[in-house]
Amino acid sequence: MQESISTDHHLSSNNQSIMPLQPIPGAFVLILCAIFGLMSSITCQSTYNSHDCSGIATNNYISNLDSLLNSLSSKASTNTFYNDTSNGIYSLFLCRGDVSTATCQTCVKNASVIIRHRCPSNKTAIIWYDECMLRYSDTNFFGVFQTLPRLLMWNVGNTSTPEEKNYRALGLINSLIDSAPNTDLMFGKKENDGSQPGFAMLQCTRDINSSSCRSCLDTLTENMEKCCQKQRGWRLLSPSCFIRYEEYPFYQQPPAAPPPHVPQPTPIDEGKGGNNTTKIVIITLSTFVAVATAALLGFWYYSSSCRKKEQKGAHTEACLLINAVVQSISAWWIWNKGKGLELIDPNIVDDYPINEFRNEEIFLIN
């Protein structure tokens, strides 16, 4: 999609003065992002739209501004809107109502850095991104809606009936203007229910009241009808509110809801904890006895099979292993009964000191 961009600084009922923005080469944008990335680990995920600066600031003002912007940027980790004042500087940021907290934080962080580079010595400035807006001034603007300076952006393609009013777009916008100012975020988005696609979004900064929000949006709508109603898509951005309309979905959808939690069945409590404990012990012992019995039966079966194979002169690895286990168990049983001498070859028992057999006992224990 191709878009045209212009900024509107002075608007009267008879004339509209528009200053075109110079396009920024893509290579320069990449280099700029790389430089800022090396300087302060700033990512290039946010989409820059435009900025506006005015007034000459003193060195003391600039020093105070740097501190304020750092503080403002940190607030984006937990807020989608925030306004603050310090040392005579008034500032705020607003993130789009459909973006995540992480996206908001990245955008505000980028904006707070880029605005100082684009407006290095100005005391009043505003910067617009797709995902957020940030502004500051030496004049208190809190609570007063402003529609200047204004940024206009539109799709270069016309609608199928450019000579007629775009009632589909106006219907969506007017519907949102009726409802959004009364919401907590002063934000709204809506899509056309008909066969022709249409998607609209608008929002106000939350330092103004619902009445001022509605007036701000009405002003932008009037200017849209003059400049770009015949276009297939457009957006108008101002310090206190914005409106956007497209023929394709451009806003972010909320994350899918997690599957419902299925609680585990609650065990039946008969009122006597001792009974439940007894049942658990009985079940555990029964299981152990069953496993031990099965193991002994299996061991007896394989031992019998091995003896039959040995009588036939056949020796398998399994039988050798079983014989070793049987012999170890037998030796242990004999030593445990105090009859260790029975393990000694009768031919050497008389010549071998009895005390030296204790090492063999220790070996069997280990």
Short mmCIF file of C-alpha atoms in Angstrom, two decimals:
data_model
loop_
_atom_site.label_atom_id
_atom_site.label_comp_id
_atom_site.label_asym_id
_atom_site.label_seq_id
_atom_site.Cartn_x
_atom_site.Cartn_y
_atom_site.Cartn_z
CA MET A 1 0.00 0.00 0.00
CA GLN A 2 1.34 3.44 -0.93
CA GLU A 3 0.60 6.42 1.30
CA SER A 4 1.03 10.15 0.98
CA ILE A 5 1.99 12.19 4.03
CA SER A 6 1.53 15.83 4.90
CA THR A 7 1.53 17.95 8.02
CA ASP A 8 -1.04 20.64 8.71
CA HIS A 9 0.11 23.43 11.03
CA HIS A 10 -2.38 26.30 10.38
CA LEU A 11 -5.96 25.58 9.44
CA SER A 12 -8.75 28.11 8.89
CA SER A 13 -12.24 27.85 7.44
CA ASN A 14 -11.04 29.29 4.13
CA ASN A 15 -7.58 27.91 3.63
CA GLN A 16 -5.54 24.88 4.56
CA SER A 17 -1.76 25.19 4.60
CA ILE A 18 0.06 21.89 4.15
CA MET A 19 3.78 21.25 4.42
CA PRO A 20 4.94 18.07 2.65
CA LEU A 21 7.44 15.82 4.39
CA GLN A 22 10.57 14.75 2.55
CA PRO A 23 10.83 10.96 2.19
CA ILE A 24 13.66 9.34 4.12
CA PRO A 25 15.86 6.91 2.12
CA GLY A 26 15.54 3.32 3.27
CA ALA A 27 19.32 2.87 3.54
CA PHE A 28 19.55 5.87 5.84
CA VAL A 29 16.81 4.45 8.07
CA LEU A 30 18.69 1.16 8.35
CA ILE A 31 21.95 2.93 9.18
CA LEU A 32 20.18 5.13 11.73
CA CYS A 33 18.59 2.11 13.39
CA ALA A 34 21.96 0.34 13.51
CA ILE A 35 23.62 3.36 15.13
CA PHE A 36 20.90 3.73 17.74
CA GLY A 37 21.00 0.00 18.34
CA LEU A 38 24.71 0.18 19.16
CA MET A 39 24.27 3.28 21.29
CA SER A 40 21.36 2.23 23.47
CA SER A 41 20.09 -1.20 22.33
CA ILE A 42 17.08 0.44 20.67
CA THR A 43 15.17 -1.88 18.36
CA CYS A 44 13.68 -0.84 15.02
CA GLN A 45 10.37 -2.57 15.58
CA SER A 46 8.31 0.62 15.98
CA THR A 47 7.09 2.36 12.80
CA TYR A 48 8.01 6.03 12.66
CA ASN A 49 5.50 8.38 10.99
CA SER A 50 6.48 12.01 11.59
CA HIS A 51 7.46 14.67 14.12
CA ASP A 52 7.12 18.42 14.71
CA CYS A 53 9.36 20.80 16.69
CA SER A 54 9.20 24.46 17.70
CA GLY A 55 10.81 26.96 20.08
CA ILE A 56 14.44 27.27 21.14
CA ALA A 57 15.37 25.69 24.47
CA THR A 58 18.08 26.73 26.93
CA ASN A 59 20.85 24.38 28.04
CA ASN A 60 19.22 24.05 31.45
CA TYR A 61 15.88 23.14 29.81
CA ILE A 62 17.57 20.46 27.69
CA SER A 63 19.27 18.96 30.74
CA ASN A 64 15.96 18.78 32.59
CA LEU A 65 14.28 17.36 29.48
CA ASP A 66 16.73 14.47 29.27
CA SER A 67 15.94 13.46 32.84
CA LEU A 68 12.21 13.75 32.24
CA LEU A 69 12.29 11.64 29.06
CA ASN A 70 14.24 8.90 30.83
CA SER A 71 11.62 8.83 33.56
CA LEU A 72 8.79 8.89 31.03
CA SER A 73 10.27 5.96 29.11
CA SER A 74 10.45 3.82 32.25
CA LYS A 75 6.74 4.36 32.93
CA ALA A 76 5.79 2.53 29.72
CA SER A 77 6.56 -0.83 31.31
CA THR A 78 3.34 -0.57 33.33
CA ASN A 79 1.29 2.15 31.60
CA THR A 80 -0.18 2.69 28.13
CA PHE A 81 -0.72 6.38 28.91
CA TYR A 82 1.21 8.63 31.25
CA ASN A 83 1.63 12.38 31.74
CA ASP A 84 4.09 14.15 33.99
CA THR A 85 5.64 17.54 34.68
CA SER A 86 9.06 18.44 36.05
CA ASN A 87 10.98 21.71 36.19
CA GLY A 88 8.42 23.48 34.04
CA ILE A 89 8.33 20.79 31.31
CA TYR A 90 5.02 19.05 30.55
CA SER A 91 5.12 15.67 28.84
CA LEU A 92 3.01 12.64 28.02
CA PHE A 93 2.93 9.50 25.93
CA LEU A 94 0.00 7.51 24.56
CA CYS A 95 0.17 3.97 23.22
CA ARG A 96 -2.43 2.60 20.84
CA GLY A 97 -5.18 0.79 22.68
CA ASP A 98 -4.67 -2.50 20.84
CA VAL A 99 -0.90 -2.99 21.33
CA SER A 100 0.75 -5.09 24.01
CA THR A 101 2.65 -3.71 26.98
CA ALA A 102 5.94 -4.88 25.45
CA THR A 103 5.18 -3.12 22.16
CA CYS A 104 4.19 0.03 24.03
CA GLN A 105 7.40 0.02 26.04
CA THR A 106 9.55 -0.45 22.94
CA CYS A 107 7.75 2.34 21.08
CA VAL A 108 8.00 4.86 23.92
CA LYS A 109 11.66 4.01 24.44
CA ASN A 110 12.36 4.57 20.76
CA ALA A 111 10.33 7.78 20.68
CA SER A 112 12.09 9.27 23.71
CA VAL A 113 15.48 8.74 22.02
CA ILE A 114 14.58 9.69 18.45
CA ILE A 115 12.74 12.88 19.41
CA ARG A 116 15.89 14.22 21.08
CA HIS A 117 17.86 13.59 17.89
CA ARG A 118 15.24 15.10 15.60
CA CYS A 119 14.50 18.05 17.91
CA PRO A 120 17.84 18.55 19.71
CA SER A 121 17.33 22.18 20.78
CA ASN A 122 13.55 22.65 20.82
CA LYS A 123 11.35 23.19 23.85
CA THR A 124 8.14 21.94 22.21
CA ALA A 125 8.00 18.71 20.21
CA ILE A 126 5.76 15.81 19.24
CA ILE A 127 6.59 12.52 17.52
CA TRP A 128 4.13 10.02 16.02
CA TYR A 129 4.66 6.30 15.56
CA ASP A 130 2.15 3.72 14.43
CA GLU A 131 2.16 2.27 17.93
CA CYS A 132 2.51 5.37 20.13
CA MET A 133 2.81 9.15 20.38
CA LEU A 134 5.05 11.24 22.65
CA ARG A 135 5.10 15.00 23.20
CA TYR A 136 6.48 17.66 25.54
CA SER A 137 6.29 21.44 25.93
CA ASP A 138 7.14 24.30 28.26
CA THR A 139 3.44 25.25 28.16
CA ASN A 140 0.88 23.32 30.19
CA PHE A 141 -1.33 21.52 27.66
CA PHE A 142 -2.90 19.01 30.06
CA GLY A 143 -6.69 18.91 29.86
CA VAL A 144 -6.94 21.05 26.70
CA PHE A 145 -7.59 19.23 23.44
CA GLN A 146 -5.39 20.24 20.50
CA THR A 147 -5.67 19.25 16.85
CA LEU A 148 -2.60 21.18 15.64
CA PRO A 149 -0.02 20.34 14.49
CA ARG A 150 -1.77 17.65 12.48
CA LEU A 151 -0.44 14.79 10.38
CA LEU A 152 -2.42 13.57 7.35
CA MET A 153 -1.65 10.24 5.68
CA TRP A 154 -3.69 8.60 2.93
CA ASN A 155 -3.67 5.71 0.50
CA VAL A 156 -2.98 6.91 -3.04
CA GLY A 157 -5.67 4.58 -4.40
CA ASN A 158 -9.22 5.88 -4.81
CA THR A 159 -12.44 4.17 -3.80
CA SER A 160 -14.65 2.59 -6.46
CA THR A 161 -16.89 5.70 -6.34
CA PRO A 162 -14.54 8.63 -5.57
CA GLU A 163 -17.15 11.23 -6.54
CA GLU A 164 -19.49 10.06 -3.76
CA LYS A 165 -19.29 10.32 0.00
CA ASN A 166 -17.73 7.33 1.69
CA TYR A 167 -20.73 6.51 3.86
CA ARG A 168 -19.23 3.19 4.90
CA ALA A 169 -16.21 4.90 6.45
CA LEU A 170 -18.25 7.74 7.95
CA GLY A 171 -20.67 5.26 9.49
CA LEU A 172 -17.89 3.38 11.26
CA ILE A 173 -16.16 6.56 12.42
CA ASN A 174 -19.34 8.22 13.75
CA SER A 175 -20.32 5.04 15.56
CA LEU A 176 -16.95 4.96 17.32
CA ILE A 177 -17.10 8.68 18.17
CA ASP A 178 -20.39 8.03 19.97
CA SER A 179 -18.94 5.27 22.16
CA ALA A 180 -15.14 5.49 22.51
CA PRO A 181 -14.89 8.78 24.49
CA ASN A 182 -16.86 7.16 27.32
CA THR A 183 -14.56 4.15 27.69
CA ASP A 184 -11.66 3.88 30.14
CA LEU A 185 -9.05 3.94 27.37
CA MET A 186 -10.92 6.46 25.20
CA PHE A 187 -10.21 3.97 22.43
CA GLY A 188 -12.37 2.14 19.90
CA LYS A 189 -12.06 -0.08 16.85
CA LYS A 190 -14.69 -1.51 14.57
CA GLU A 191 -15.09 -3.28 11.24
CA ASN A 192 -17.83 -3.12 8.65
CA ASP A 193 -20.48 -5.84 8.90
CA GLY A 194 -21.37 -5.65 5.21
CA SER A 195 -19.88 -7.36 2.18
CA GLN A 196 -17.39 -4.53 1.52
CA PRO A 197 -14.43 -4.49 3.94
CA GLY A 198 -13.81 -1.51 6.18
CA PHE A 199 -11.84 -1.13 9.41
CA ALA A 200 -11.73 1.93 11.67
CA MET A 201 -9.88 2.93 14.83
CA LEU A 202 -9.71 6.09 16.93
CA GLN A 203 -8.37 7.20 20.29
CA CYS A 204 -7.86 10.25 22.54
CA THR A 205 -5.23 11.09 25.13
CA ARG A 206 -6.62 10.53 28.61
CA ASP A 207 -5.68 13.92 30.01
CA ILE A 208 -8.80 15.39 28.33
CA ASN A 209 -12.41 14.60 29.26
CA SER A 210 -14.94 12.73 27.14
CA SER A 211 -16.51 15.92 25.79
CA SER A 212 -13.14 17.28 24.63
CA CYS A 213 -12.31 13.89 23.14
CA ARG A 214 -15.50 13.94 21.09
CA SER A 215 -14.78 17.50 19.91
CA CYS A 216 -11.25 16.53 18.91
CA LEU A 217 -12.47 13.56 16.88
CA ASP A 218 -15.22 15.62 15.23
CA THR A 219 -12.61 18.16 14.11
CA LEU A 220 -10.48 15.45 12.52
CA THR A 221 -13.51 13.94 10.81
CA GLU A 222 -14.41 17.29 9.24
CA ASN A 223 -10.89 17.63 7.87
CA MET A 224 -10.97 14.08 6.56
CA GLU A 225 -14.03 14.90 4.48
CA LYS A 226 -12.13 17.82 2.90
CA CYS A 227 -8.85 16.08 2.17
CA CYS A 228 -9.09 12.38 1.68
CA GLN A 229 -12.57 10.89 1.85
CA LYS A 230 -12.27 9.51 -1.68
CA GLN A 231 -9.10 7.59 -0.76
CA ARG A 232 -9.25 3.90 0.07
CA GLY A 233 -7.52 4.48 3.39
CA TRP A 234 -6.36 7.38 5.53
CA ARG A 235 -5.33 8.50 8.98
CA LEU A 236 -5.27 11.83 10.81
CA LEU A 237 -2.98 12.26 13.82
CA SER A 238 -3.05 15.21 16.20
CA PRO A 239 -1.65 15.90 19.69
CA SER A 240 -4.90 14.95 21.47
CA CYS A 241 -6.56 12.35 19.22
CA PHE A 242 -6.25 10.30 16.04
CA ILE A 243 -8.49 8.53 13.51
CA ARG A 244 -7.60 5.80 11.04
CA TYR A 245 -9.60 3.97 8.39
CA GLU A 246 -8.49 1.21 5.99
CA GLU A 247 -10.03 -1.42 3.73
CA TYR A 248 -7.87 -4.10 5.35
CA PRO A 249 -7.44 -5.17 9.01
CA PHE A 250 -4.55 -3.19 10.49
CA TYR A 251 -5.11 -3.36 14.23
CA GLN A 252 -3.84 -6.11 16.45
CA GLN A 253 -6.17 -8.82 17.63
CA PRO A 254 -6.27 -9.70 21.34
CA PRO A 255 -4.42 -12.90 22.30
CA ALA A 256 -6.47 -16.08 22.22
CA ALA A 257 -8.06 -16.96 25.54
CA PRO A 258 -6.46 -19.95 27.33
CA PRO A 259 -8.50 -23.16 27.43
CA PRO A 260 -10.87 -23.36 30.41
CA HIS A 261 -9.38 -24.92 33.50
CA VAL A 262 -10.92 -28.26 34.36
CA PRO A 263 -10.76 -28.70 38.16
CA GLN A 264 -9.69 -32.07 39.53
CA PRO A 265 -12.47 -34.02 41.26
CA THR A 266 -12.53 -33.32 44.99
CA PRO A 267 -11.92 -36.45 47.08
CA ILE A 268 -14.85 -37.49 49.22
CA ASP A 269 -14.27 -36.69 52.88
CA GLU A 270 -16.10 -39.12 55.15
CA GLY A 271 -15.33 -36.99 58.18
CA LYS A 272 -12.62 -39.29 59.61
CA GLY A 273 -9.14 -38.60 58.37
CA GLY A 274 -7.82 -41.71 60.14
CA ASN A 275 -9.94 -43.99 57.95
CA ASN A 276 -8.54 -42.46 54.76
CA THR A 277 -4.97 -42.86 56.05
CA THR A 278 -5.62 -46.50 56.94
CA LYS A 279 -6.98 -47.18 53.46
CA ILE A 280 -3.88 -45.66 51.87
CA VAL A 281 -1.55 -47.78 54.05
CA ILE A 282 -3.49 -50.97 53.26
CA ILE A 283 -3.43 -50.28 49.53
CA THR A 284 0.32 -49.54 49.62
CA LEU A 285 1.13 -52.72 51.56
CA SER A 286 -1.09 -54.83 49.33
CA THR A 287 0.67 -53.51 46.24
CA PHE A 288 4.11 -54.20 47.74
CA VAL A 289 3.17 -57.75 48.74
CA ALA A 290 1.75 -58.48 45.28
CA VAL A 291 4.88 -57.20 43.53
CA ALA A 292 7.21 -59.08 45.90
CA THR A 293 5.24 -62.33 45.45
CA ALA A 294 5.33 -62.01 41.67
CA ALA A 295 9.09 -61.36 41.78
CA LEU A 296 9.73 -64.42 43.97
CA LEU A 297 7.60 -66.66 41.78
CA GLY A 298 9.40 -65.43 38.69
CA PHE A 299 12.78 -65.94 40.35
CA TRP A 300 11.83 -69.49 41.40
CA TYR A 301 10.62 -70.31 37.89
CA TYR A 302 13.81 -69.14 36.20
CA SER A 303 15.97 -70.86 38.84
CA SER A 304 14.23 -74.16 38.14
CA SER A 305 14.67 -73.69 34.41
CA CYS A 306 18.37 -72.96 34.85
CA ARG A 307 18.95 -76.09 36.92
CA LYS A 308 17.35 -78.20 34.20
CA LYS A 309 19.54 -76.54 31.54
CA GLU A 310 22.69 -77.10 33.62
CA GLN A 311 21.86 -80.78 33.89
CA LYS A 312 21.80 -80.86 30.09
CA GLY A 313 25.11 -78.98 29.89
CA ALA A 314 23.62 -75.68 28.66
CA HIS A 315 24.77 -72.39 30.21
CA THR A 316 23.15 -69.07 29.32
CA GLU A 317 24.05 -65.56 30.54
CA ALA A 318 20.70 -65.29 32.29
CA CYS A 319 21.28 -68.54 34.16
CA LEU A 320 24.81 -67.55 35.15
CA LEU A 321 23.47 -64.29 36.56
CA ILE A 322 20.73 -66.05 38.52
CA ASN A 323 23.23 -68.54 39.93
CA ALA A 324 25.48 -65.71 41.07
CA VAL A 325 22.57 -64.05 42.85
CA VAL A 326 21.54 -67.33 44.52
CA GLN A 327 25.08 -68.00 45.68
CA SER A 328 25.44 -64.48 47.10
CA ILE A 329 22.18 -64.79 49.00
CA SER A 330 23.19 -68.20 50.34
CA ALA A 331 26.58 -66.91 51.44
CA TRP A 332 25.01 -63.96 53.19
CA TRP A 333 22.55 -66.24 55.01
CA ILE A 334 25.37 -68.53 56.20
CA TRP A 335 27.47 -65.63 57.51
CA ASN A 336 24.44 -64.13 59.21
CA LYS A 337 23.93 -67.39 61.10
CA GLY A 338 27.55 -67.34 62.33
CA LYS A 339 28.54 -70.32 60.18
CA GLY A 340 31.09 -68.58 57.97
CA LEU A 341 33.51 -71.51 58.15
CA GLU A 342 31.08 -73.57 56.08
CA LEU A 343 31.97 -71.35 53.11
CA ILE A 344 35.66 -72.34 53.34
CA ASP A 345 37.19 -75.17 51.39
CA PRO A 346 37.48 -78.08 53.86
CA ASN A 347 40.98 -78.83 52.56
CA ILE A 348 42.38 -75.49 53.87
CA VAL A 349 40.19 -74.72 56.87
CA ASP A 350 42.68 -76.20 59.35
CA ASP A 351 45.60 -74.20 57.94
CA TYR A 352 43.82 -70.79 57.64
CA PRO A 353 43.57 -68.55 60.76
CA ILE A 354 40.00 -67.83 61.72
CA ASN A 355 40.62 -64.08 62.21
CA GLU A 356 41.53 -63.68 58.55
CA PHE A 357 38.01 -64.64 57.52
CA ARG A 358 36.67 -61.35 58.92
CA ASN A 359 37.79 -59.56 55.76
CA GLU A 360 35.57 -61.87 53.78
CA GLU A 361 32.66 -61.02 56.08
CA ILE A 362 33.22 -57.31 55.53
CA PHE A 363 33.31 -57.92 51.79
CA LEU A 364 29.98 -59.72 51.91
CA ILE A 365 28.40 -56.91 53.93
CA ASN A 366 29.63 -54.28 51.47
#
